[in-house]
mmCIF file of C-alpha atoms and ligand atoms in Angstrom:
data_model
loop_
_atom_site.group_PDB
_atom_site.id
_atom_site.type_symbol
_atom_site.label_atom_id
_atom_site.label_comp_id
_atom_site.label_asym_id
_atom_site.label_seq_id
_atom_site.Cartn_x
_atom_site.Cartn_y
_atom_site.Cartn_z
ATOM 1 C CA MET A 1 118.500 90.909 110.682
ATOM 2 C CA SER A 2 120.608 92.189 113.498
ATOM 3 C CA VAL A 3 122.915 94.982 114.493
ATOM 4 C CA GLU A 4 125.917 93.492 112.701
ATOM 5 C CA LEU A 5 124.105 93.988 109.400
ATOM 6 C CA ALA A 6 124.745 97.721 109.432
ATOM 7 C CA ILE A 7 127.401 99.580 107.464
ATOM 8 C CA THR A 8 130.348 101.229 109.133
ATOM 9 C CA ALA A 9 132.922 103.224 107.251
ATOM 10 C CA SER A 10 135.953 104.634 108.994
ATOM 11 C CA ALA A 11 138.604 107.135 107.933
ATOM 12 C CA LEU A 12 137.665 106.704 104.270
ATOM 13 C CA ILE A 13 140.003 108.269 101.783
ATOM 14 C CA LYS A 14 139.401 108.008 98.052
ATOM 15 C CA VAL A 15 141.852 109.420 95.547
ATOM 16 C CA TYR A 16 141.137 109.244 91.832
ATOM 17 C CA GLY A 17 143.957 109.535 89.329
ATOM 18 C CA ALA A 18 143.245 111.883 86.453
ATOM 19 C CA ASP A 19 145.103 113.050 83.364
ATOM 20 C CA ARG A 20 145.566 116.495 84.833
ATOM 21 C CA GLY A 21 146.388 115.333 88.352
ATOM 22 C CA VAL A 22 144.687 113.541 91.190
ATOM 23 C CA VAL A 23 141.347 114.252 92.830
ATOM 24 C CA GLN A 24 140.795 113.639 96.532
ATOM 25 C CA ALA A 25 137.132 112.713 96.425
ATOM 26 C CA LEU A 26 137.010 111.744 100.142
ATOM 27 C CA ARG A 27 139.410 113.014 102.796
ATOM 28 C CA GLY A 28 138.758 110.925 105.901
ATOM 29 C CA VAL A 29 135.036 110.228 106.243
ATOM 30 C CA ASP A 30 133.496 108.292 109.136
ATOM 31 C CA VAL A 31 129.899 107.149 108.869
ATOM 32 C CA ALA A 32 127.743 104.463 110.418
ATOM 33 C CA ALA A 33 124.301 103.442 109.186
ATOM 34 C CA ARG A 34 122.220 101.487 111.664
ATOM 35 C CA PRO A 35 119.588 98.902 110.743
ATOM 36 C CA GLY A 36 116.086 100.308 110.832
ATOM 37 C CA THR A 37 117.108 103.841 109.925
ATOM 38 C CA VAL A 38 117.308 106.108 106.889
ATOM 39 C CA THR A 39 120.558 108.078 106.556
ATOM 40 C CA ALA A 40 120.634 110.954 104.070
ATOM 41 C CA ILE A 41 123.917 112.151 102.564
ATOM 42 C CA ALA A 42 123.613 115.796 101.505
ATOM 43 C CA GLY A 43 126.126 118.239 100.064
ATOM 44 C CA PRO A 44 126.875 120.289 96.963
ATOM 45 C CA SER A 45 127.645 118.678 93.628
ATOM 46 C CA GLY A 46 131.201 117.299 93.657
ATOM 47 C CA SER A 47 131.334 116.982 97.469
ATOM 48 C CA GLY A 48 131.825 113.203 97.290
ATOM 49 C CA LYS A 49 128.308 111.809 97.827
ATOM 50 C CA SER A 50 128.344 109.294 94.972
ATOM 51 C CA THR A 51 131.885 108.204 95.806
ATOM 52 C CA LEU A 52 130.901 107.580 99.434
ATOM 53 C CA LEU A 53 127.862 105.535 98.354
ATOM 54 C CA ARG A 54 129.929 103.388 95.957
ATOM 55 C CA LEU A 55 132.414 102.660 98.763
ATOM 56 C CA MET A 56 129.631 101.886 101.261
ATOM 57 C CA ALA A 57 128.074 99.481 98.734
ATOM 58 C CA ALA A 58 131.442 97.808 98.100
ATOM 59 C CA ILE A 59 131.220 98.657 94.396
ATOM 60 C CA GLU A 60 134.609 100.367 94.737
ATOM 61 C CA THR A 61 137.288 100.071 97.398
ATOM 62 C CA PRO A 62 138.773 103.021 99.284
ATOM 63 C CA THR A 63 142.362 104.243 98.833
ATOM 64 C CA ALA A 64 142.621 104.021 102.635
ATOM 65 C CA GLY A 65 140.231 103.348 105.472
ATOM 66 C CA ASP A 66 137.770 100.553 105.970
ATOM 67 C CA VAL A 67 134.179 99.625 105.125
ATOM 68 C CA SER A 68 132.293 96.903 106.972
ATOM 69 C CA LEU A 69 129.134 95.561 105.465
ATOM 70 C CA ALA A 70 126.935 93.085 107.271
ATOM 71 C CA GLY A 71 129.615 92.864 109.949
ATOM 72 C CA VAL A 72 132.366 91.920 107.480
ATOM 73 C CA SER A 73 135.272 94.103 106.428
ATOM 74 C CA VAL A 74 134.962 94.359 102.643
ATOM 75 C CA THR A 75 138.243 96.127 101.971
ATOM 76 C CA THR A 76 140.293 92.938 102.318
ATOM 77 C CA MET A 77 137.941 90.760 100.234
ATOM 78 C CA SER A 78 138.629 89.569 96.720
ATOM 79 C CA PRO A 79 136.471 91.185 94.018
ATOM 80 C CA ARG A 80 134.565 87.910 93.740
ATOM 81 C CA GLN A 81 133.798 87.711 97.478
ATOM 82 C CA ARG A 82 132.740 91.352 97.406
ATOM 83 C CA ARG A 83 130.380 90.724 94.503
ATOM 84 C CA ALA A 84 128.770 87.769 96.283
ATOM 85 C CA LEU A 85 128.279 89.726 99.500
ATOM 86 C CA ARG A 86 126.902 92.700 97.584
ATOM 87 C CA ARG A 87 124.415 90.576 95.678
ATOM 88 C CA ARG A 88 123.005 89.137 98.921
ATOM 89 C CA THR A 89 123.003 92.207 101.100
ATOM 90 C CA VAL A 90 122.888 95.401 99.030
ATOM 91 C CA GLY A 91 120.149 96.937 96.905
ATOM 92 C CA TYR A 92 121.587 99.831 94.883
ATOM 93 C CA VAL A 93 119.877 102.574 92.913
ATOM 94 C CA HIS A 94 122.204 104.392 90.523
ATOM 95 C CA GLN A 95 121.813 108.082 89.868
ATOM 96 C CA ARG A 96 121.058 107.633 86.145
ATOM 97 C CA PRO A 97 117.766 105.751 85.550
ATOM 98 C CA THR A 98 119.250 103.965 82.511
ATOM 99 C CA ASP A 99 121.937 102.322 84.701
ATOM 100 C CA ASN A 100 119.340 100.562 86.865
ATOM 101 C CA LEU A 101 117.211 98.530 84.492
ATOM 102 C CA LEU A 102 117.952 96.020 81.745
ATOM 103 C CA PRO A 103 116.376 97.318 78.521
ATOM 104 C CA ASP A 104 115.223 93.937 77.154
ATOM 105 C CA LEU A 105 113.407 92.455 80.156
ATOM 106 C CA THR A 106 110.009 93.461 81.478
ATOM 107 C CA ILE A 107 109.862 94.965 84.952
ATOM 108 C CA GLY A 108 108.260 91.756 86.247
ATOM 109 C CA GLU A 109 111.064 89.641 84.763
ATOM 110 C CA GLN A 110 113.734 91.882 86.259
ATOM 111 C CA LEU A 111 112.161 91.767 89.708
ATOM 112 C CA SER A 112 111.895 87.957 89.503
ATOM 113 C CA LEU A 113 115.564 87.788 88.552
ATOM 114 C CA VAL A 114 116.516 89.877 91.587
ATOM 115 C CA ALA A 115 114.363 87.677 93.851
ATOM 116 C CA ARG A 116 116.220 84.639 92.533
ATOM 117 C CA HIS A 117 119.640 86.285 93.033
ATOM 118 C CA ARG A 118 118.760 87.197 96.604
ATOM 119 C CA GLN A 119 117.352 83.713 97.150
ATOM 120 C CA VAL A 120 113.946 84.948 98.268
ATOM 121 C CA ASP A 121 110.500 83.771 97.246
ATOM 122 C CA PRO A 122 109.057 85.475 94.105
ATOM 123 C CA SER A 123 106.070 86.540 96.244
ATOM 124 C CA ALA A 124 108.442 89.128 97.824
ATOM 125 C CA ILE A 125 107.830 91.252 94.712
ATOM 126 C CA GLY A 126 104.149 91.902 95.498
ATOM 127 C CA PRO A 127 104.414 94.200 98.527
ATOM 128 C CA VAL A 128 107.097 96.355 96.878
ATOM 129 C CA THR A 129 105.245 96.852 93.595
ATOM 130 C CA ASP A 130 101.988 97.557 95.470
ATOM 131 C CA LEU A 131 103.649 100.246 97.539
ATOM 132 C CA LEU A 132 105.194 101.894 94.475
ATOM 133 C CA GLY A 133 102.096 101.626 92.309
ATOM 134 C CA LEU A 134 103.809 99.402 89.751
ATOM 135 C CA THR A 135 101.491 96.397 89.831
ATOM 136 C CA ASP A 136 99.978 97.149 86.405
ATOM 137 C CA ARG A 137 103.408 97.864 84.867
ATOM 138 C CA LEU A 138 105.002 94.447 85.433
ATOM 139 C CA GLY A 139 104.581 93.468 81.767
ATOM 140 C CA HIS A 140 106.227 96.664 80.469
ATOM 141 C CA LEU A 141 109.757 97.123 79.181
ATOM 142 C CA PRO A 142 111.665 100.075 80.712
ATOM 143 C CA GLY A 143 111.495 101.927 77.382
ATOM 144 C CA GLU A 144 107.685 101.831 77.567
ATOM 145 C CA MET A 145 107.632 103.642 80.922
ATOM 146 C CA SER A 146 108.019 107.276 81.991
ATOM 147 C CA GLY A 147 111.168 108.425 83.812
ATOM 148 C CA GLY A 148 109.299 108.478 87.111
ATOM 149 C CA GLU A 149 108.024 104.934 86.597
ATOM 150 C CA GLN A 150 111.522 103.745 85.679
ATOM 151 C CA GLN A 151 112.950 105.259 88.858
ATOM 152 C CA ARG A 152 110.195 103.654 90.933
ATOM 153 C CA ALA A 153 111.007 100.346 89.249
ATOM 154 C CA ALA A 154 114.668 100.871 90.163
ATOM 155 C CA MET A 155 113.672 101.421 93.805
ATOM 156 C CA ALA A 156 111.502 98.311 93.649
ATOM 157 C CA ARG A 157 114.405 96.313 92.198
ATOM 158 C CA ALA A 158 116.690 97.475 95.040
ATOM 159 C CA SER A 159 114.105 96.622 97.711
ATOM 160 C CA VAL A 160 112.873 93.167 96.622
ATOM 161 C CA GLY A 161 113.491 90.612 99.336
ATOM 162 C CA SER A 162 114.492 93.265 101.874
ATOM 163 C CA PRO A 163 118.287 93.348 101.583
ATOM 164 C CA ALA A 164 120.065 94.471 104.775
ATOM 165 C CA VAL A 165 121.360 97.576 103.044
ATOM 166 C CA ILE A 166 119.678 99.818 100.474
ATOM 167 C CA ILE A 167 121.733 102.553 98.894
ATOM 168 C CA ALA A 168 120.209 105.092 96.531
ATOM 169 C CA ASP A 169 122.005 107.899 94.710
ATOM 170 C CA GLU A 170 119.668 110.894 94.346
ATOM 171 C CA PRO A 171 116.702 108.627 93.577
ATOM 172 C CA THR A 172 114.178 111.462 93.597
ATOM 173 C CA ALA A 173 116.179 113.994 91.552
ATOM 174 C CA GLU A 174 113.899 113.648 88.520
ATOM 175 C CA LEU A 175 110.633 112.813 90.297
ATOM 176 C CA ASP A 176 107.588 114.947 91.032
ATOM 177 C CA ARG A 177 106.394 115.594 94.610
ATOM 178 C CA ALA A 178 103.895 112.724 94.692
ATOM 179 C CA THR A 179 106.412 110.141 93.450
ATOM 180 C CA THR A 180 109.102 111.510 95.777
ATOM 181 C CA HIS A 181 106.629 111.002 98.605
ATOM 182 C CA GLN A 182 106.084 107.366 97.549
ATOM 183 C CA VAL A 183 109.826 106.741 97.407
ATOM 184 C CA CYS A 184 110.229 108.258 100.912
ATOM 185 C CA ASP A 185 107.393 106.019 102.159
ATOM 186 C CA LEU A 186 109.079 102.972 100.641
ATOM 187 C CA MET A 187 112.467 103.820 102.179
ATOM 188 C CA ALA A 188 110.924 104.407 105.618
ATOM 189 C CA GLN A 189 108.910 101.200 105.367
ATOM 190 C CA VAL A 190 111.848 99.047 104.261
ATOM 191 C CA ALA A 191 113.973 100.526 107.052
ATOM 192 C CA GLN A 192 111.364 100.087 109.777
ATOM 193 C CA ASP A 193 109.592 96.869 108.839
ATOM 194 C CA ARG A 194 112.613 94.972 107.581
ATOM 195 C CA SER A 195 115.386 96.553 109.689
ATOM 196 C CA ALA A 196 117.322 97.629 106.601
ATOM 197 C CA ALA A 197 119.949 100.345 106.756
ATOM 198 C CA VAL A 198 118.893 102.795 104.034
ATOM 199 C CA VAL A 199 121.440 105.336 102.801
ATOM 200 C CA VAL A 200 120.374 107.949 100.281
ATOM 201 C CA ALA A 201 122.268 110.802 98.624
ATOM 202 C CA THR A 202 119.930 113.709 98.088
ATOM 203 C CA HIS A 203 119.302 117.421 97.581
ATOM 204 C CA ASP A 204 115.614 117.028 98.341
ATOM 205 C CA PRO A 205 114.319 118.742 101.515
ATOM 206 C CA GLU A 206 111.565 116.125 101.955
ATOM 207 C CA VAL A 207 114.063 113.259 101.836
ATOM 208 C CA MET A 208 116.309 115.041 104.376
ATOM 209 C CA GLU A 209 113.403 115.905 106.638
ATOM 210 C CA ARG A 210 112.143 112.340 106.731
ATOM 211 C CA ALA A 211 115.608 110.804 107.279
ATOM 212 C CA ASP A 212 116.596 109.735 110.801
ATOM 213 C CA HIS A 213 120.073 111.082 110.315
ATOM 214 C CA VAL A 214 121.509 113.595 107.805
ATOM 215 C CA LEU A 215 125.188 113.909 107.050
ATOM 216 C CA PHE A 216 126.442 116.998 105.177
ATOM 217 C CA LEU A 217 129.509 116.524 103.006
ATOM 218 C CA ARG A 218 131.699 119.334 101.742
ATOM 219 C CA ASP A 219 134.894 118.872 99.732
ATOM 220 C CA GLY A 220 135.093 115.192 100.644
ATOM 221 C CA ALA A 221 134.713 115.652 104.404
ATOM 222 C CA VAL A 222 131.757 115.500 106.781
ATOM 223 C CA GLN A 223 131.021 119.045 107.843
ATOM 224 C CA SER A 224 128.053 118.353 110.071
ATOM 225 C CA GLU A 225 125.435 115.790 111.019
ATOM 226 C CA THR A 226 121.822 116.116 112.029
ATOM 227 C CA PHE A 227 120.140 113.791 114.497
ATOM 228 C CA GLU A 228 116.444 114.301 115.164
ATOM 229 C CA GLY A 229 116.549 117.726 113.555
ATOM 230 C CA GLU A 230 119.522 119.062 115.523
ATOM 231 C CA GLU A 231 122.654 119.890 113.517
ATOM 232 C CA ARG A 232 126.086 119.240 115.030
ATOM 233 C CA ALA A 233 129.521 120.039 113.575
ATOM 234 C CA VAL A 234 131.659 116.920 113.240
ATOM 235 C CA ILE A 235 135.157 116.549 114.697
ATOM 236 C CA ASP A 236 136.987 113.877 112.703
ATOM 237 C CA SER A 237 139.168 111.189 114.268
ATOM 238 C CA THR A 238 142.263 113.414 114.020
ATOM 239 C CA GLY A 239 140.509 116.323 115.755
ATOM 240 C CA ARG A 240 139.694 118.443 112.707
ATOM 241 C CA ILE A 241 136.511 120.495 112.359
ATOM 242 C CA GLN A 242 135.407 121.774 108.956
ATOM 243 C CA LEU A 243 134.150 125.368 109.067
ATOM 244 C CA PRO A 244 131.462 126.522 106.620
ATOM 245 C CA PRO A 245 132.998 128.666 103.823
ATOM 246 C CA GLU A 246 131.363 131.867 105.111
ATOM 247 C CA VAL A 247 132.968 131.345 108.535
ATOM 248 C CA LEU A 248 136.322 130.344 107.018
ATOM 249 C CA ALA A 249 136.291 133.787 105.342
ATOM 250 C CA TRP A 250 136.560 135.392 108.812
ATOM 251 C CA TYR A 251 140.106 133.999 109.077
ATOM 252 C CA PRO A 252 141.808 135.165 105.872
ATOM 253 C CA ASP A 253 145.278 133.885 106.817
ATOM 254 C CA GLN A 254 143.782 130.584 108.032
ATOM 255 C CA ARG A 255 145.657 130.796 111.326
ATOM 256 C CA VAL A 256 143.728 131.026 114.598
ATOM 257 C CA ARG A 257 144.254 131.125 118.348
ATOM 258 C CA LEU A 258 142.312 128.487 120.249
ATOM 259 C CA GLU A 259 141.288 129.038 123.835
ATOM 260 C CA PHE A 260 139.980 126.098 125.809
ATOM 261 C CA ASP A 261 137.943 126.472 128.971
ATOM 262 C CA PRO A 262 137.875 123.090 130.721
ATOM 263 C CA GLU A 263 135.451 124.439 133.352
ATOM 264 C CA THR A 264 132.702 124.859 130.778
ATOM 265 C CA ASN A 265 134.055 122.583 127.977
ATOM 266 C CA THR A 266 134.115 125.613 125.699
ATOM 267 C CA ILE A 267 136.418 126.359 122.761
ATOM 268 C CA VAL A 268 136.941 129.908 121.519
ATOM 269 C CA ILE A 269 138.475 130.470 118.064
ATOM 270 C CA LYS A 270 140.094 133.880 117.540
ATOM 271 C CA PRO A 271 141.969 135.397 114.585
HETATM 272 P P1 ADP B 301 128.839 114.169 94.186
HETATM 273 O O1 ADP B 301 128.129 112.862 94.029
HETATM 274 O O2 ADP B 301 128.659 114.785 95.557
HETATM 275 O O3 ADP B 301 128.502 115.143 93.119
HETATM 276 P P2 ADP B 301 131.218 112.675 93.422
HETATM 277 O O4 ADP B 301 131.451 111.629 94.427
HETATM 278 O O5 ADP B 301 130.589 112.262 92.139
HETATM 279 O O6 ADP B 301 130.420 113.886 94.077
HETATM 280 O O7 ADP B 301 132.604 113.347 93.047
HETATM 281 C C1 ADP B 301 133.525 113.831 94.027
HETATM 282 C C2 ADP B 301 134.793 114.274 93.313
HETATM 283 O O8 ADP B 301 135.482 113.140 92.796
HETATM 284 C C3 ADP B 301 134.554 115.188 92.140
HETATM 285 O O9 ADP B 301 135.608 116.111 92.088
HETATM 286 C C4 ADP B 301 134.588 114.249 90.958
HETATM 287 O O10 ADP B 301 134.988 114.915 89.790
HETATM 288 C C5 ADP B 301 135.626 113.240 91.393
HETATM 289 N N1 ADP B 301 135.393 111.884 90.821
HETATM 290 C C6 ADP B 301 134.325 111.084 91.075
HETATM 291 N N2 ADP B 301 134.439 109.909 90.413
HETATM 292 C C7 ADP B 301 135.602 109.979 89.722
HETATM 293 C C8 ADP B 301 136.309 109.086 88.838
HETATM 294 N N3 ADP B 301 135.824 107.868 88.554
HETATM 295 N N4 ADP B 301 137.487 109.508 88.317
HETATM 296 C C9 ADP B 301 137.985 110.729 88.621
HETATM 297 N N5 ADP B 301 137.403 111.614 89.430
HETATM 298 C C10 ADP B 301 136.218 111.253 89.981
HETATM 299 MG MG1 MG B 302 126.644 112.258 92.725
#
């Protein structure tokens, strides 16, 4: 797996039509996920996390902007080409546990099916189920397992055969600390050992802390990013910076004077 197997998304806009008007779920988001790293997408409910993940996984297409997956632009592909690429390269964990597993197949059968789809040897299942403590659950149906076990099985399903990209939507939201820790271990291991790009939407401080890169969304835009623990505000490709709401409140008429000091590369914002 090489560098071209990362995800890049540029200037993503997603508008949903609704009965009572349209919703701008994403307003120009740029993000790149490198192989071998875990990227966390944080932000309040409704900020666009799930939408961004669906676009990055090529489940949906953006209204404008581009997504490249495994070095290929997916926005110009036919739905069929997109599905084929997704099946080979993306492991996806949906937010709702019931969306991840087929009710009538045992966990072992589902993992074998995924191995076959990804054209990897069935022995690829072993390391993943060991790591997630699922080895003695392979004969169980999803309905015979706890919520935590089902979510671990969903992570296992996404990770079998080490796809280049693993995308998980709040996978630890309903898990206890110990299981969250296992899921973090699995994500780090898949990223490091198999050079996968792992992207995970989350509210969980442990998931954010252990990610290589955290991106904070607000109202469909990237407000800031954290690399190695240091948070930086993001300037989008048209030069816009998103201020936190408490700072925005300092400028009630939303008009400011900008002063630039080229000597020190400093910007001063004044009412
Ligand atoms: P998050 O995952 O951060 O909670 P979402 O991506 O689910 O945010 O939603 C972002 C915004 O887009 C919300 O206002 C949500 O109501 C809207 N939205 C998401 N999916 C759809 C859809 N399929 N149809 C209409 N609006 C949607
Ligand atoms: Mg969501």
